[in-house]
Amino acid sequence: MMLRALALLMVVTCLPAVAGAVDRAAVETQYQRWLEQTVWPQARAKGVSRGTFERAFKGVTLNWKLPDLVPPGTQARTPEDQFQAEFGSPARYFGGNKLESATSVGRVMAKRYAGVLAAAEAATGVPGRIVLAVWGRESGYGRVAIKYDAFEVLGTKGFMSTRAGYFTEELIAALQIAEAGHAPGGGMKSSWAGALGQPQFMPSRYLQFATDGDGDGKADIWNSEADTIASIARYLEHFGWVPGRDWGFEVRVPASVSCALEGPDQGRPIADWAEMGVTRVSGRPFPEHELRGEGYLMMPAGRKGPAFIVTPNFYVLKKYNESDLYALFVGHVGDRIQYGMKDFRGDWGRVGGLKRSDVAAMQRALVDMGHDVGGADGLAGFKTRRSIGRWQAEAGSAQTCFPEASMKKALVR
């Protein structure tokens, strides 16, 4: 349905392969020692009282079902193990009723909270439709249950995960939130990754961006829709949302324009893209006020899917979630909420079906040829997509700018 469903699937499919060989009782003892000797001194230094610390961890034990755990005495899974999941078509991100559900409920929320949304936009410059789309994507407008104990999640991942240092810092931030009395009386609930409330802020982000939108003196992102709206808007404002500019436009890219021109480091005025023959699928011209602004080619499935000219605001959305598809989903849902837009005009071709290990092998081969793929992680980001396009051009092949099974034999020797 939403990111939460994908997260729950990840929890089920990413159980630590080594857990069965671990003496869990011994690890629990080490965990309690770590809380006392490592976490408590750091929390105390940040102003957390002993009472808050003890209440937070009363009855809390390790959660062995979380993904990416590395218990003491074991090693993290190798990249080859991690890359066995299927690398699917980007179309899956927009499949089912995800778009329609986010849109229909978003329109209801737009009417219900029109005044709050208008106030947030006046204060930050972030359009209400964008705030709504983020809210819908993160927590289904507050309808998705947030059921994990934040201290259990953050404690477990801070003690034994592949990003232990990061989660330990977030655990300390969560204790600061509890010390200040911001969390609701029922306890601090989070996602499986430790993200809090309806906007799904990590605790450090809460401390930075949580905002009182209803004037009651609290920033309650768990129960207050007004606070949620104000907090999301403030977050996007902080990361550079440009008032008055759109997030992007679906376009047609002629064969004369290389798909290898994709990326935020290859921007040019939107007027220049228009002169190169890039046109909006709607048939309307680019807005006059956008022509002088910088735009960037974005082709999430290469030549096998819809294409876009996006603005700097698209990359502000990626500050919420680094996925191109996430930012595209949010921008598109916002447009559907406000303007009644339908599905993208461009068809998603039959791409994907590879293992992430296959994509990673292709990436390593491209790196050996001197291409910058942005890391051999088994995911086809814009650097990988355009590197494929450049390799295809060098080989005299038609540019598709997306990994396909037929390429593996040619690339990986």
Coordinates of C-alpha atoms in Angstrom, one line a residue:
M1 CA 0.0 0.0 0.0
M2 CA 2.6 2.5 1.1
L3 CA 6.2 2.7 2.3
R4 CA 5.1 1.1 5.5
A5 CA 4.0 -2.0 3.7
L6 CA 7.3 -2.2 2.0
A7 CA 9.1 -1.8 5.3
L8 CA 7.2 -4.6 6.8
L9 CA 8.1 -6.8 3.9
M10 CA 11.7 -5.9 4.4
V11 CA 11.5 -6.9 8.0
V12 CA 10.2 -10.3 7.1
T13 CA 12.6 -11.0 4.3
C14 CA 15.8 -9.6 5.8
L15 CA 16.1 -11.5 9.1
P16 CA 19.7 -11.8 10.1
A17 CA 21.2 -15.0 8.7
V18 CA 23.5 -15.4 11.6
A19 CA 21.0 -15.1 14.5
G20 CA 20.5 -18.8 14.9
A21 CA 24.1 -19.3 15.8
V22 CA 24.2 -16.6 18.5
D23 CA 23.8 -17.1 22.3
R24 CA 21.0 -14.6 22.6
A25 CA 21.0 -14.6 26.4
A26 CA 24.7 -13.6 26.4
V27 CA 24.1 -10.9 23.9
E28 CA 21.2 -9.5 25.9
T29 CA 23.6 -9.2 28.9
Q30 CA 26.1 -7.4 26.7
Y31 CA 23.3 -5.1 25.5
Q32 CA 22.3 -4.1 29.1
R33 CA 26.0 -3.4 29.9
W34 CA 26.2 -1.3 26.7
L35 CA 23.2 0.7 27.7
E36 CA 24.7 1.5 31.1
Q37 CA 28.3 2.1 30.1
T38 CA 27.9 3.7 26.7
V39 CA 24.4 5.1 26.2
W40 CA 23.7 6.4 29.7
P41 CA 26.8 8.6 29.9
Q42 CA 26.0 10.2 26.5
A43 CA 22.4 10.7 27.4
R44 CA 23.4 12.3 30.8
A45 CA 25.7 14.7 29.0
K46 CA 22.7 15.8 26.8
G47 CA 20.6 16.6 29.9
V48 CA 18.7 13.4 30.1
S49 CA 17.7 12.5 33.7
R50 CA 18.2 9.0 35.2
G51 CA 14.4 8.7 35.7
T52 CA 13.8 9.3 31.9
F53 CA 16.5 6.8 31.0
E54 CA 15.1 4.1 33.2
R55 CA 11.5 4.7 32.1
A56 CA 12.6 4.5 28.4
F57 CA 14.3 1.1 28.8
K58 CA 12.0 -0.5 31.4
G59 CA 11.2 -4.0 30.0
V60 CA 13.0 -3.3 26.7
T61 CA 15.0 -6.1 25.2
L62 CA 16.6 -6.6 21.8
N63 CA 14.4 -7.0 18.8
W64 CA 15.9 -9.8 16.8
K65 CA 13.5 -9.5 13.9
L66 CA 14.9 -6.2 12.7
P67 CA 16.9 -6.2 9.5
D68 CA 20.7 -5.6 9.1
L69 CA 21.6 -6.8 12.5
V70 CA 25.2 -7.8 13.3
P71 CA 25.3 -9.5 16.7
P72 CA 28.6 -9.4 18.6
G73 CA 31.0 -12.0 17.4
T74 CA 29.4 -12.2 13.9
Q75 CA 30.1 -10.5 10.6
A76 CA 27.7 -8.5 8.4
R77 CA 26.4 -10.2 5.4
T78 CA 28.6 -9.9 2.3
P79 CA 27.5 -7.6 -0.5
E80 CA 26.8 -10.7 -2.6
D81 CA 24.3 -12.0 0.0
Q82 CA 22.7 -8.6 0.3
F83 CA 22.3 -8.2 -3.5
Q84 CA 20.2 -11.4 -4.1
A85 CA 16.9 -9.5 -4.0
E86 CA 15.3 -8.8 -7.3
F87 CA 15.9 -5.5 -9.0
G88 CA 12.4 -4.7 -10.2
S89 CA 10.8 -2.3 -12.7
P90 CA 10.3 1.2 -11.4
A91 CA 6.6 0.8 -12.5
R92 CA 6.0 -1.3 -9.4
Y93 CA 6.4 1.8 -7.3
F94 CA 3.3 3.3 -8.9
G95 CA 1.3 0.1 -9.2
G96 CA -1.9 -1.1 -7.7
N97 CA -4.1 1.6 -6.0
K98 CA -1.2 3.5 -4.4
L99 CA -1.6 6.6 -6.5
E100 CA -5.4 6.7 -6.4
S101 CA -5.6 6.0 -2.7
A102 CA -3.0 8.8 -1.9
T103 CA -4.9 11.1 -4.2
S104 CA -8.4 10.5 -3.1
V105 CA -7.7 10.8 0.6
G106 CA -5.4 13.7 0.0
R107 CA -8.2 15.7 -1.6
V108 CA -10.3 15.1 1.5
M109 CA -7.5 16.3 3.7
A110 CA -6.9 19.3 1.5
K111 CA -10.5 20.5 2.3
R112 CA -10.4 19.5 5.9
Y113 CA -7.1 21.3 6.7
A114 CA -7.3 24.1 4.1
G115 CA -6.5 26.8 6.7
V116 CA -3.6 24.9 8.2
L117 CA -2.1 24.2 4.8
A118 CA -2.5 27.8 3.7
A119 CA -0.8 29.0 6.9
A120 CA 2.1 26.5 6.4
E121 CA 2.6 27.6 2.8
A122 CA 2.5 31.3 3.8
A123 CA 5.2 30.6 6.4
T124 CA 7.5 28.4 4.3
G125 CA 6.6 28.8 0.6
V126 CA 6.0 25.0 0.4
P127 CA 2.7 24.3 -1.5
G128 CA 0.0 22.5 0.5
R129 CA -0.3 19.8 -2.2
I130 CA 3.3 18.8 -1.7
V131 CA 3.0 18.7 2.1
L132 CA -0.1 16.5 1.7
A133 CA 1.7 14.1 -0.7
V134 CA 4.6 13.7 1.7
W135 CA 2.2 13.1 4.6
G136 CA 0.2 10.6 2.5
R137 CA 3.3 8.7 1.5
E138 CA 4.9 8.6 4.9
S139 CA 1.9 7.5 7.1
G140 CA -1.2 7.4 4.9
Y141 CA -2.3 10.7 6.4
G142 CA -1.9 9.3 9.9
R143 CA -4.0 6.2 9.2
V144 CA -1.1 3.7 9.2
A145 CA -0.4 2.2 12.6
I146 CA 3.0 3.1 14.1
K147 CA 3.4 0.2 16.4
Y148 CA 7.1 -0.2 17.4
D149 CA 8.7 1.0 20.6
A150 CA 11.2 3.6 19.5
F151 CA 13.7 2.7 22.3
E152 CA 13.5 -1.0 21.5
V153 CA 14.2 -0.3 17.8
L154 CA 16.9 2.4 18.2
G155 CA 18.5 0.5 21.1
T156 CA 18.7 -2.7 19.1
K157 CA 20.1 -1.0 16.0
G158 CA 22.4 1.2 18.0
F159 CA 23.9 -1.9 19.7
M160 CA 24.2 -4.3 16.7
S161 CA 23.4 -3.0 13.3
T162 CA 25.4 -2.1 10.2
R163 CA 24.9 1.6 11.0
A164 CA 25.4 1.3 14.8
G165 CA 26.9 4.8 15.3
Y166 CA 24.1 6.5 13.4
F167 CA 21.4 4.7 15.4
T168 CA 23.1 5.4 18.7
E169 CA 23.0 9.1 18.0
E170 CA 19.3 8.8 17.1
L171 CA 18.7 6.9 20.4
I172 CA 20.2 9.7 22.3
A173 CA 18.0 12.2 20.4
A174 CA 15.0 10.1 21.3
L175 CA 15.9 10.2 25.0
Q176 CA 16.2 14.0 24.7
I177 CA 12.6 14.1 23.2
A178 CA 11.4 12.0 26.1
E179 CA 13.2 14.2 28.7
A180 CA 11.5 17.3 27.2
G181 CA 8.1 15.6 27.5
H182 CA 7.3 15.8 23.8
A183 CA 6.2 12.2 23.3
P184 CA 2.5 11.3 23.9
G185 CA 1.6 9.6 27.1
G186 CA 1.3 6.2 25.6
G187 CA 5.0 6.0 24.8
M188 CA 7.2 6.9 21.9
K189 CA 6.1 4.8 18.9
S190 CA 8.2 4.5 15.7
S191 CA 8.6 2.6 12.5
W192 CA 10.8 -0.5 12.3
A193 CA 13.7 2.0 11.5
G194 CA 13.0 4.3 14.4
A195 CA 11.1 7.1 12.5
L196 CA 8.6 8.9 14.6
G197 CA 5.0 10.0 14.1
Q198 CA 3.0 10.9 11.1
P199 CA 5.8 12.7 9.2
Q200 CA 8.2 9.8 10.0
F201 CA 11.0 12.0 11.3
M202 CA 14.1 10.4 12.8
P203 CA 14.5 11.7 16.4
S204 CA 17.3 14.1 15.4
R205 CA 15.0 15.5 12.7
Y206 CA 12.3 15.9 15.2
L207 CA 14.6 18.0 17.4
Q208 CA 15.4 20.2 14.3
F209 CA 12.0 20.5 12.5
A210 CA 9.0 19.5 14.7
T211 CA 6.7 22.5 14.7
D212 CA 3.7 23.6 16.7
G213 CA 1.1 24.1 14.1
D214 CA -2.0 24.4 16.3
G215 CA -0.8 26.8 18.8
D216 CA -1.0 24.6 21.9
G217 CA 2.6 25.0 22.8
K218 CA 3.6 21.4 21.7
A219 CA 4.9 19.8 18.6
D220 CA 2.9 16.6 18.6
I221 CA 3.7 14.8 15.3
W222 CA 1.9 11.6 16.6
N223 CA -1.6 13.0 17.2
S224 CA -1.8 16.5 15.8
E225 CA -2.5 16.9 12.0
A226 CA -1.7 20.6 12.2
D227 CA 1.7 20.0 13.8
T228 CA 2.4 17.3 11.2
I229 CA 1.6 19.7 8.3
A230 CA 3.7 22.5 9.8
S231 CA 6.6 20.2 10.5
I232 CA 6.7 18.7 7.0
A233 CA 6.6 22.2 5.5
R234 CA 9.4 23.5 7.8
Y235 CA 11.5 20.5 6.8
L236 CA 11.2 21.1 3.1
E237 CA 11.8 24.8 3.6
H238 CA 15.0 24.2 5.5
F239 CA 16.4 22.0 2.7
G240 CA 15.8 24.7 0.1
W241 CA 12.4 24.6 -1.4
V242 CA 12.2 27.4 -4.0
P243 CA 8.8 29.1 -3.7
G244 CA 7.0 29.7 -7.0
R245 CA 8.8 26.9 -8.8
D246 CA 7.2 23.5 -9.7
W247 CA 8.9 20.2 -8.9
G248 CA 9.0 19.0 -12.5
F249 CA 7.2 18.2 -15.8
E250 CA 6.6 14.9 -17.7
V251 CA 8.2 15.4 -21.1
R252 CA 8.9 13.7 -24.4
V253 CA 12.6 13.4 -25.2
P254 CA 13.5 13.2 -28.9
A255 CA 16.0 10.6 -30.0
S256 CA 18.4 13.4 -30.8
V257 CA 18.7 14.1 -27.0
S258 CA 20.9 11.6 -25.3
C259 CA 19.5 9.9 -22.2
A260 CA 23.0 10.1 -20.8
L261 CA 22.4 13.8 -20.2
E262 CA 20.4 12.8 -17.1
G263 CA 21.4 14.0 -13.6
P264 CA 21.5 17.0 -11.3
D265 CA 25.0 17.8 -12.4
Q266 CA 24.0 18.3 -16.0
G267 CA 21.4 21.0 -15.6
R268 CA 20.6 23.8 -18.0
P269 CA 17.9 26.4 -18.3
I270 CA 14.6 24.9 -19.2
A271 CA 14.5 27.1 -22.2
D272 CA 17.6 25.3 -23.5
W273 CA 15.9 21.9 -23.1
A274 CA 12.9 23.2 -25.0
E275 CA 15.2 24.4 -27.8
M276 CA 16.7 20.9 -28.0
G277 CA 13.2 19.6 -28.8
V278 CA 12.1 18.4 -25.3
T279 CA 8.4 19.1 -25.0
R280 CA 5.8 18.6 -22.3
V281 CA 3.5 15.5 -22.8
S282 CA 0.5 17.8 -22.2
G283 CA 1.2 19.7 -25.3
R284 CA 1.4 22.9 -23.3
P285 CA 4.6 25.0 -23.2
F286 CA 6.7 25.2 -20.2
P287 CA 5.5 28.0 -17.9
E288 CA 7.1 31.3 -18.8
H289 CA 8.5 31.8 -15.3
E290 CA 10.2 28.4 -15.4
L291 CA 12.1 29.0 -18.7
R292 CA 15.1 30.8 -17.1
G293 CA 15.3 28.4 -14.2
E294 CA 17.6 25.4 -14.2
G295 CA 16.1 22.0 -15.1
Y296 CA 17.4 18.5 -15.1
L297 CA 16.7 15.5 -17.2
M298 CA 15.3 12.6 -15.2
M299 CA 14.6 9.2 -16.8
P300 CA 14.0 6.6 -14.0
A301 CA 13.6 3.7 -16.5
G302 CA 15.9 5.1 -19.2
R303 CA 14.3 5.0 -22.6
K304 CA 11.9 2.3 -21.3
G305 CA 9.7 4.6 -19.2
P306 CA 8.4 8.2 -18.7
A307 CA 10.8 11.1 -18.8
F308 CA 10.9 14.3 -16.9
I309 CA 12.5 17.7 -16.6
V310 CA 12.7 18.4 -12.9
T311 CA 13.7 21.5 -11.0
P312 CA 15.8 22.0 -7.8
N313 CA 12.6 21.3 -5.8
F314 CA 12.7 17.7 -7.0
Y315 CA 16.0 17.3 -5.2
V316 CA 14.6 18.9 -2.1
L317 CA 12.0 16.1 -2.0
K318 CA 14.9 13.7 -2.1
K319 CA 16.1 15.1 1.2
Y320 CA 13.1 13.4 2.7
N321 CA 13.9 10.1 1.0
E322 CA 16.9 9.6 -1.4
S323 CA 14.9 7.6 -3.9
D324 CA 14.2 9.2 -7.3
L325 CA 10.9 7.2 -7.4
Y326 CA 9.9 8.6 -4.0
A327 CA 10.3 12.2 -5.1
L328 CA 8.6 11.4 -8.3
F329 CA 5.7 9.8 -6.5
V330 CA 5.3 12.7 -4.1
G331 CA 5.4 15.3 -6.8
H332 CA 2.9 13.4 -9.0
V333 CA 0.5 12.8 -6.1
G334 CA 0.6 16.5 -5.2
D335 CA -0.3 17.4 -8.8
R336 CA -3.1 14.8 -8.8
I337 CA -4.6 16.2 -5.6
Q338 CA -4.6 19.8 -6.8
Y339 CA -4.9 19.7 -10.6
G340 CA -6.8 16.4 -11.2
M341 CA -3.9 14.9 -13.2
K342 CA -4.1 11.3 -14.3
D343 CA -1.4 8.7 -14.7
F344 CA 1.9 9.5 -16.5
R345 CA 1.5 9.5 -20.2
G346 CA 4.7 7.6 -20.9
D347 CA 4.5 3.8 -20.6
W348 CA 6.7 1.8 -18.3
G349 CA 8.5 -0.7 -20.4
R350 CA 9.3 -4.3 -19.5
V351 CA 12.5 -3.7 -17.5
G352 CA 13.8 -5.2 -14.3
G353 CA 13.7 -8.9 -13.4
L354 CA 17.5 -9.0 -12.6
K355 CA 19.1 -9.8 -9.3
R356 CA 20.7 -6.9 -7.5
S357 CA 23.9 -9.0 -7.7
D358 CA 23.6 -8.9 -11.5
V359 CA 23.3 -5.2 -11.5
A360 CA 26.2 -4.8 -9.1
A361 CA 28.3 -6.9 -11.4
M362 CA 27.5 -4.7 -14.3
Q363 CA 28.3 -1.6 -12.2
R364 CA 31.7 -3.0 -11.3
A365 CA 32.4 -3.7 -15.0
L366 CA 31.5 -0.1 -15.9
V367 CA 33.7 1.2 -13.1
D368 CA 36.6 -0.8 -14.5
M369 CA 36.0 0.9 -17.8
G370 CA 36.3 4.3 -16.1
H371 CA 32.6 5.1 -15.6
D372 CA 31.2 6.7 -12.4
V373 CA 28.2 4.6 -11.4
G374 CA 27.8 6.1 -7.9
G375 CA 28.7 2.8 -6.2
A376 CA 28.2 -0.8 -7.0
D377 CA 25.1 -1.2 -4.8
G378 CA 22.9 -3.2 -7.3
L379 CA 20.5 -0.2 -7.7
A380 CA 20.3 1.7 -11.0
G381 CA 20.5 5.4 -9.9
F382 CA 21.0 8.2 -12.4
K383 CA 24.8 7.7 -12.5
T384 CA 24.4 4.0 -13.4
R385 CA 21.7 4.8 -15.9
R386 CA 23.7 7.4 -17.8
S387 CA 26.9 5.3 -17.5
I388 CA 25.1 2.5 -19.3
G389 CA 24.0 5.0 -22.0
R390 CA 27.6 6.2 -22.5
W391 CA 28.8 2.7 -22.7
Q392 CA 26.2 1.9 -25.3
A393 CA 27.1 5.0 -27.3
E394 CA 30.8 4.0 -27.2
A395 CA 29.8 0.5 -28.5
G396 CA 27.7 2.0 -31.3
S397 CA 24.5 0.7 -29.8
A398 CA 21.2 2.4 -29.3
Q399 CA 21.1 4.1 -25.9
T400 CA 18.5 2.8 -23.5
C401 CA 20.2 3.9 -20.2
F402 CA 18.8 1.1 -18.1
P403 CA 20.3 -2.3 -17.0
E404 CA 18.9 -5.3 -18.9
A405 CA 19.7 -9.0 -18.8
S406 CA 21.2 -8.9 -22.3
M407 CA 23.9 -6.5 -21.2
K408 CA 25.3 -8.7 -18.5
K409 CA 27.1 -11.0 -21.0
A410 CA 28.6 -8.1 -22.9
L411 CA 29.7 -6.3 -19.7
V412 CA 30.7 -9.0 -17.3
R413 CA 33.5 -11.2 -18.6

